[in-house]
Amino acid sequence: MLSRIIYCTAVLLATIAVILLALFSPQPYRKNLTPFVALSFYIRQPQVTGPEARPVEPPPPAGAMIFHHTLTEGPENTSRVVGKAQGFIIPVESFAHSAFNIIYLTIHTNEYSGSISIQAKSLTYKEREVLSIVGGTGSFAFVRGLAVFAQTDEAIYHIKLHLKFSNGS
């Protein structure tokens, strides 16, 4: 009889401990508490100076466009550099909807550090493009959303990122 009382007491105490832990345990650490974030940057073409300086020409219609540009906070030459924009786009009709057409943004600010992958297979080469964000790394792990590119100048693009973080970030 005594062993039965000890067993019931142990089960009761274990049940109470599980309930109390479930009610009063600390929440897991989450670096980003907001599921939606809007960011705004500018993509600048590299400025070449000196005797070899020449205007940047658009790629030929049958060639690949590979680029490596600077990502800044503002459109001015003196704006702080916060990362880079890189990409590989094949504008040829047979590859126009290829999964290889991707733009990578690498961002390093006080608040965020990581990269964002933007799918560029639906480019229409207009002054304003709305493209899909298909993932990221670092602070942007598993992010989804939209990237709106608007050409403000011949050498400057304004990019607005509308990011949606997954529940696990």
PDB file of C-alpha atoms in Angstrom:
ATOM      1  CA  MET A   1       0.000   0.000   0.000  1.00  0.00           C
ATOM      2  CA  LEU A   2       2.845   2.395   0.837  1.00  0.00           C
ATOM      3  CA  SER A   3       4.495   1.756  -2.520  1.00  0.00           C
ATOM      4  CA  ARG A   4       1.231   2.616  -4.275  1.00  0.00           C
ATOM      5  CA  ILE A   5       0.989   5.954  -2.405  1.00  0.00           C
ATOM      6  CA  ILE A   6       4.611   6.782  -3.289  1.00  0.00           C
ATOM      7  CA  TYR A   7       3.970   5.892  -6.956  1.00  0.00           C
ATOM      8  CA  CYS A   8       0.814   8.053  -7.164  1.00  0.00           C
ATOM      9  CA  THR A   9       2.584  10.945  -5.447  1.00  0.00           C
ATOM     10  CA  ALA A  10       5.507  10.724  -7.906  1.00  0.00           C
ATOM     11  CA  VAL A  11       3.144  10.702 -10.897  1.00  0.00           C
ATOM     12  CA  LEU A  12       1.214  13.658  -9.482  1.00  0.00           C
ATOM     13  CA  LEU A  13       4.416  15.660  -8.845  1.00  0.00           C
ATOM     14  CA  ALA A  14       5.735  14.887 -12.352  1.00  0.00           C
ATOM     15  CA  THR A  15       2.439  16.010 -13.898  1.00  0.00           C
ATOM     16  CA  ILE A  16       2.477  19.249 -11.897  1.00  0.00           C
ATOM     17  CA  ALA A  17       6.119  19.881 -12.904  1.00  0.00           C
ATOM     18  CA  VAL A  18       5.297  19.466 -16.636  1.00  0.00           C
ATOM     19  CA  ILE A  19       2.312  21.817 -16.373  1.00  0.00           C
ATOM     20  CA  LEU A  20       4.329  24.458 -14.497  1.00  0.00           C
ATOM     21  CA  LEU A  21       7.200  24.251 -17.017  1.00  0.00           C
ATOM     22  CA  ALA A  22       4.776  24.673 -19.892  1.00  0.00           C
ATOM     23  CA  LEU A  23       3.172  27.714 -18.284  1.00  0.00           C
ATOM     24  CA  PHE A  24       6.238  29.521 -16.969  1.00  0.00           C
ATOM     25  CA  SER A  25       9.129  28.538 -19.249  1.00  0.00           C
ATOM     26  CA  PRO A  26      10.880  31.416 -21.067  1.00  0.00           C
ATOM     27  CA  GLN A  27      10.089  32.070 -24.700  1.00  0.00           C
ATOM     28  CA  PRO A  28      12.770  31.013 -27.188  1.00  0.00           C
ATOM     29  CA  TYR A  29      15.107  33.767 -28.361  1.00  0.00           C
ATOM     30  CA  ARG A  30      13.990  35.316 -31.659  1.00  0.00           C
ATOM     31  CA  LYS A  31      16.288  37.750 -33.390  1.00  0.00           C
ATOM     32  CA  ASN A  32      13.556  39.213 -35.585  1.00  0.00           C
ATOM     33  CA  LEU A  33      10.191  39.665 -33.898  1.00  0.00           C
ATOM     34  CA  THR A  34       8.444  41.333 -36.846  1.00  0.00           C
ATOM     35  CA  PRO A  35       7.330  38.960 -39.599  1.00  0.00           C
ATOM     36  CA  PHE A  36       7.237  41.753 -42.230  1.00  0.00           C
ATOM     37  CA  VAL A  37      10.057  44.188 -43.014  1.00  0.00           C
ATOM     38  CA  ALA A  38      10.415  46.856 -45.714  1.00  0.00           C
ATOM     39  CA  LEU A  39      13.923  47.921 -46.753  1.00  0.00           C
ATOM     40  CA  SER A  40      15.073  50.444 -49.341  1.00  0.00           C
ATOM     41  CA  PHE A  41      18.465  50.563 -51.065  1.00  0.00           C
ATOM     42  CA  TYR A  42      20.092  51.849 -54.233  1.00  0.00           C
ATOM     43  CA  ILE A  43      22.097  49.838 -56.741  1.00  0.00           C
ATOM     44  CA  ARG A  44      24.892  51.796 -58.352  1.00  0.00           C
ATOM     45  CA  GLN A  45      26.960  50.795 -61.344  1.00  0.00           C
ATOM     46  CA  PRO A  46      30.690  51.031 -60.712  1.00  0.00           C
ATOM     47  CA  GLN A  47      32.180  54.415 -61.539  1.00  0.00           C
ATOM     48  CA  VAL A  48      35.223  54.055 -63.789  1.00  0.00           C
ATOM     49  CA  THR A  49      37.523  57.070 -63.963  1.00  0.00           C
ATOM     50  CA  GLY A  50      40.739  57.765 -65.773  1.00  0.00           C
ATOM     51  CA  PRO A  51      41.879  57.248 -69.374  1.00  0.00           C
ATOM     52  CA  GLU A  52      39.944  53.953 -69.729  1.00  0.00           C
ATOM     53  CA  ALA A  53      36.612  55.478 -68.635  1.00  0.00           C
ATOM     54  CA  ARG A  54      33.753  54.799 -71.014  1.00  0.00           C
ATOM     55  CA  PRO A  55      29.989  54.615 -70.613  1.00  0.00           C
ATOM     56  CA  VAL A  56      28.508  51.279 -69.626  1.00  0.00           C
ATOM     57  CA  GLU A  57      26.626  49.823 -72.558  1.00  0.00           C
ATOM     58  CA  PRO A  58      23.708  47.396 -72.341  1.00  0.00           C
ATOM     59  CA  PRO A  59      24.544  43.775 -73.139  1.00  0.00           C
ATOM     60  CA  PRO A  60      23.990  42.467 -76.649  1.00  0.00           C
ATOM     61  CA  PRO A  61      20.623  40.731 -77.082  1.00  0.00           C
ATOM     62  CA  ALA A  62      22.219  37.294 -77.447  1.00  0.00           C
ATOM     63  CA  GLY A  63      24.728  37.545 -74.572  1.00  0.00           C
ATOM     64  CA  ALA A  64      24.663  36.935 -70.861  1.00  0.00           C
ATOM     65  CA  MET A  65      24.545  39.833 -68.439  1.00  0.00           C
ATOM     66  CA  ILE A  66      26.842  39.292 -65.471  1.00  0.00           C
ATOM     67  CA  PHE A  67      27.071  42.180 -63.042  1.00  0.00           C
ATOM     68  CA  HIS A  68      28.643  43.206 -59.756  1.00  0.00           C
ATOM     69  CA  HIS A  69      27.335  46.535 -58.429  1.00  0.00           C
ATOM     70  CA  THR A  70      27.433  48.476 -55.181  1.00  0.00           C
ATOM     71  CA  LEU A  71      24.437  48.606 -52.819  1.00  0.00           C
ATOM     72  CA  THR A  72      24.079  51.942 -50.971  1.00  0.00           C
ATOM     73  CA  GLU A  73      21.683  53.600 -48.520  1.00  0.00           C
ATOM     74  CA  GLY A  74      20.960  56.539 -50.820  1.00  0.00           C
ATOM     75  CA  PRO A  75      21.350  57.647 -54.433  1.00  0.00           C
ATOM     76  CA  GLU A  76      24.228  60.090 -53.776  1.00  0.00           C
ATOM     77  CA  ASN A  77      27.868  59.248 -54.502  1.00  0.00           C
ATOM     78  CA  THR A  78      28.643  59.835 -50.832  1.00  0.00           C
ATOM     79  CA  SER A  79      25.997  57.394 -49.535  1.00  0.00           C
ATOM     80  CA  ARG A  80      27.169  54.652 -47.227  1.00  0.00           C
ATOM     81  CA  VAL A  81      27.875  51.330 -48.947  1.00  0.00           C
ATOM     82  CA  VAL A  82      25.834  48.570 -47.276  1.00  0.00           C
ATOM     83  CA  GLY A  83      26.540  45.665 -49.598  1.00  0.00           C
ATOM     84  CA  LYS A  84      26.649  44.487 -53.162  1.00  0.00           C
ATOM     85  CA  ALA A  85      24.302  43.347 -55.904  1.00  0.00           C
ATOM     86  CA  GLN A  86      25.435  40.510 -58.133  1.00  0.00           C
ATOM     87  CA  GLY A  87      23.680  38.602 -60.845  1.00  0.00           C
ATOM     88  CA  PHE A  88      23.737  36.336 -63.834  1.00  0.00           C
ATOM     89  CA  ILE A  89      20.967  36.864 -66.372  1.00  0.00           C
ATOM     90  CA  ILE A  90      20.644  35.313 -69.823  1.00  0.00           C
ATOM     91  CA  PRO A  91      18.172  37.444 -71.818  1.00  0.00           C
ATOM     92  CA  VAL A  92      18.066  34.994 -74.765  1.00  0.00           C
ATOM     93  CA  GLU A  93      14.500  33.829 -75.452  1.00  0.00           C
ATOM     94  CA  SER A  94      15.259  30.149 -74.821  1.00  0.00           C
ATOM     95  CA  PHE A  95      16.752  30.979 -71.395  1.00  0.00           C
ATOM     96  CA  ALA A  96      14.465  33.903 -70.467  1.00  0.00           C
ATOM     97  CA  HIS A  97      12.540  31.855 -67.907  1.00  0.00           C
ATOM     98  CA  SER A  98      15.549  29.945 -66.630  1.00  0.00           C
ATOM     99  CA  ALA A  99      16.099  29.277 -62.941  1.00  0.00           C
ATOM    100  CA  PHE A 100      19.664  30.516 -63.445  1.00  0.00           C
ATOM    101  CA  ASN A 101      18.457  34.116 -63.774  1.00  0.00           C
ATOM    102  CA  ILE A 102      19.050  35.228 -60.185  1.00  0.00           C
ATOM    103  CA  ILE A 103      20.055  38.498 -58.516  1.00  0.00           C
ATOM    104  CA  TYR A 104      21.890  38.208 -55.197  1.00  0.00           C
ATOM    105  CA  LEU A 105      21.928  41.097 -52.735  1.00  0.00           C
ATOM    106  CA  THR A 106      24.497  40.882 -49.957  1.00  0.00           C
ATOM    107  CA  ILE A 107      23.667  43.280 -47.124  1.00  0.00           C
ATOM    108  CA  HIS A 108      25.774  44.251 -44.098  1.00  0.00           C
ATOM    109  CA  THR A 109      24.201  46.878 -41.817  1.00  0.00           C
ATOM    110  CA  ASN A 110      24.039  47.292 -38.048  1.00  0.00           C
ATOM    111  CA  GLU A 111      20.647  45.571 -38.015  1.00  0.00           C
ATOM    112  CA  TYR A 112      20.951  42.955 -40.780  1.00  0.00           C
ATOM    113  CA  SER A 113      23.684  40.784 -42.213  1.00  0.00           C
ATOM    114  CA  GLY A 114      23.098  38.213 -44.923  1.00  0.00           C
ATOM    115  CA  SER A 115      22.035  37.738 -48.505  1.00  0.00           C
ATOM    116  CA  ILE A 116      18.763  37.789 -50.426  1.00  0.00           C
ATOM    117  CA  SER A 117      18.070  35.789 -53.610  1.00  0.00           C
ATOM    118  CA  ILE A 118      15.767  37.415 -56.159  1.00  0.00           C
ATOM    119  CA  GLN A 119      14.357  35.405 -59.042  1.00  0.00           C
ATOM    120  CA  ALA A 120      14.818  37.368 -62.277  1.00  0.00           C
ATOM    121  CA  LYS A 121      13.234  34.995 -64.778  1.00  0.00           C
ATOM    122  CA  SER A 122      10.288  37.291 -65.501  1.00  0.00           C
ATOM    123  CA  LEU A 123      12.274  40.390 -66.499  1.00  0.00           C
ATOM    124  CA  THR A 124      10.535  42.645 -69.000  1.00  0.00           C
ATOM    125  CA  TYR A 125      13.307  45.301 -69.098  1.00  0.00           C
ATOM    126  CA  LYS A 126      11.003  48.153 -68.120  1.00  0.00           C
ATOM    127  CA  GLU A 127      11.813  51.123 -65.895  1.00  0.00           C
ATOM    128  CA  ARG A 128      10.006  49.369 -63.011  1.00  0.00           C
ATOM    129  CA  GLU A 129      10.248  45.634 -62.311  1.00  0.00           C
ATOM    130  CA  VAL A 130       8.516  43.601 -59.596  1.00  0.00           C
ATOM    131  CA  LEU A 131      10.402  40.374 -58.908  1.00  0.00           C
ATOM    132  CA  SER A 132      10.013  37.531 -56.391  1.00  0.00           C
ATOM    133  CA  ILE A 133      12.328  37.014 -53.448  1.00  0.00           C
ATOM    134  CA  VAL A 134      12.958  33.278 -53.166  1.00  0.00           C
ATOM    135  CA  GLY A 135      15.217  32.952 -50.132  1.00  0.00           C
ATOM    136  CA  GLY A 136      18.172  34.231 -48.230  1.00  0.00           C
ATOM    137  CA  THR A 137      20.903  33.563 -45.715  1.00  0.00           C
ATOM    138  CA  GLY A 138      21.959  35.011 -42.365  1.00  0.00           C
ATOM    139  CA  SER A 139      19.418  37.549 -41.072  1.00  0.00           C
ATOM    140  CA  PHE A 140      17.329  36.814 -44.166  1.00  0.00           C
ATOM    141  CA  ALA A 141      17.199  33.012 -43.836  1.00  0.00           C
ATOM    142  CA  PHE A 142      14.120  31.540 -45.564  1.00  0.00           C
ATOM    143  CA  VAL A 143      12.737  35.002 -46.389  1.00  0.00           C
ATOM    144  CA  ARG A 144      10.098  35.462 -49.098  1.00  0.00           C
ATOM    145  CA  GLY A 145       8.564  38.576 -50.608  1.00  0.00           C
ATOM    146  CA  LEU A 146       8.830  41.093 -53.422  1.00  0.00           C
ATOM    147  CA  ALA A 147      11.640  43.249 -54.767  1.00  0.00           C
ATOM    148  CA  VAL A 148      10.627  46.364 -56.700  1.00  0.00           C
ATOM    149  CA  PHE A 149      13.351  47.746 -58.958  1.00  0.00           C
ATOM    150  CA  ALA A 150      12.875  51.259 -60.354  1.00  0.00           C
ATOM    151  CA  GLN A 151      15.439  52.969 -62.556  1.00  0.00           C
ATOM    152  CA  THR A 152      16.063  56.499 -61.258  1.00  0.00           C
ATOM    153  CA  ASP A 153      19.071  57.350 -63.408  1.00  0.00           C
ATOM    154  CA  GLU A 154      21.108  55.695 -66.141  1.00  0.00           C
ATOM    155  CA  ALA A 155      23.437  54.190 -63.558  1.00  0.00           C
ATOM    156  CA  ILE A 156      21.185  54.000 -60.452  1.00  0.00           C
ATOM    157  CA  TYR A 157      18.333  51.668 -59.499  1.00  0.00           C
ATOM    158  CA  HIS A 158      16.138  52.133 -56.438  1.00  0.00           C
ATOM    159  CA  ILE A 159      15.196  48.798 -54.895  1.00  0.00           C
ATOM    160  CA  LYS A 160      12.404  48.363 -52.365  1.00  0.00           C
ATOM    161  CA  LEU A 161      12.329  45.035 -50.564  1.00  0.00           C
ATOM    162  CA  HIS A 162       9.082  43.805 -49.022  1.00  0.00           C
ATOM    163  CA  LEU A 163      10.196  40.852 -46.894  1.00  0.00           C
ATOM    164  CA  LYS A 164       8.150  38.219 -45.105  1.00  0.00           C
ATOM    165  CA  PHE A 165      10.050  36.120 -42.592  1.00  0.00           C
ATOM    166  CA  SER A 166       9.028  32.561 -41.831  1.00  0.00           C
ATOM    167  CA  ASN A 167       7.753  31.713 -38.335  1.00  0.00           C
ATOM    168  CA  GLY A 168      11.021  30.010 -37.456  1.00  0.00           C
ATOM    169  CA  SER A 169      13.294  33.043 -37.972  1.00  0.00           C
TER     170      SER A 169
END
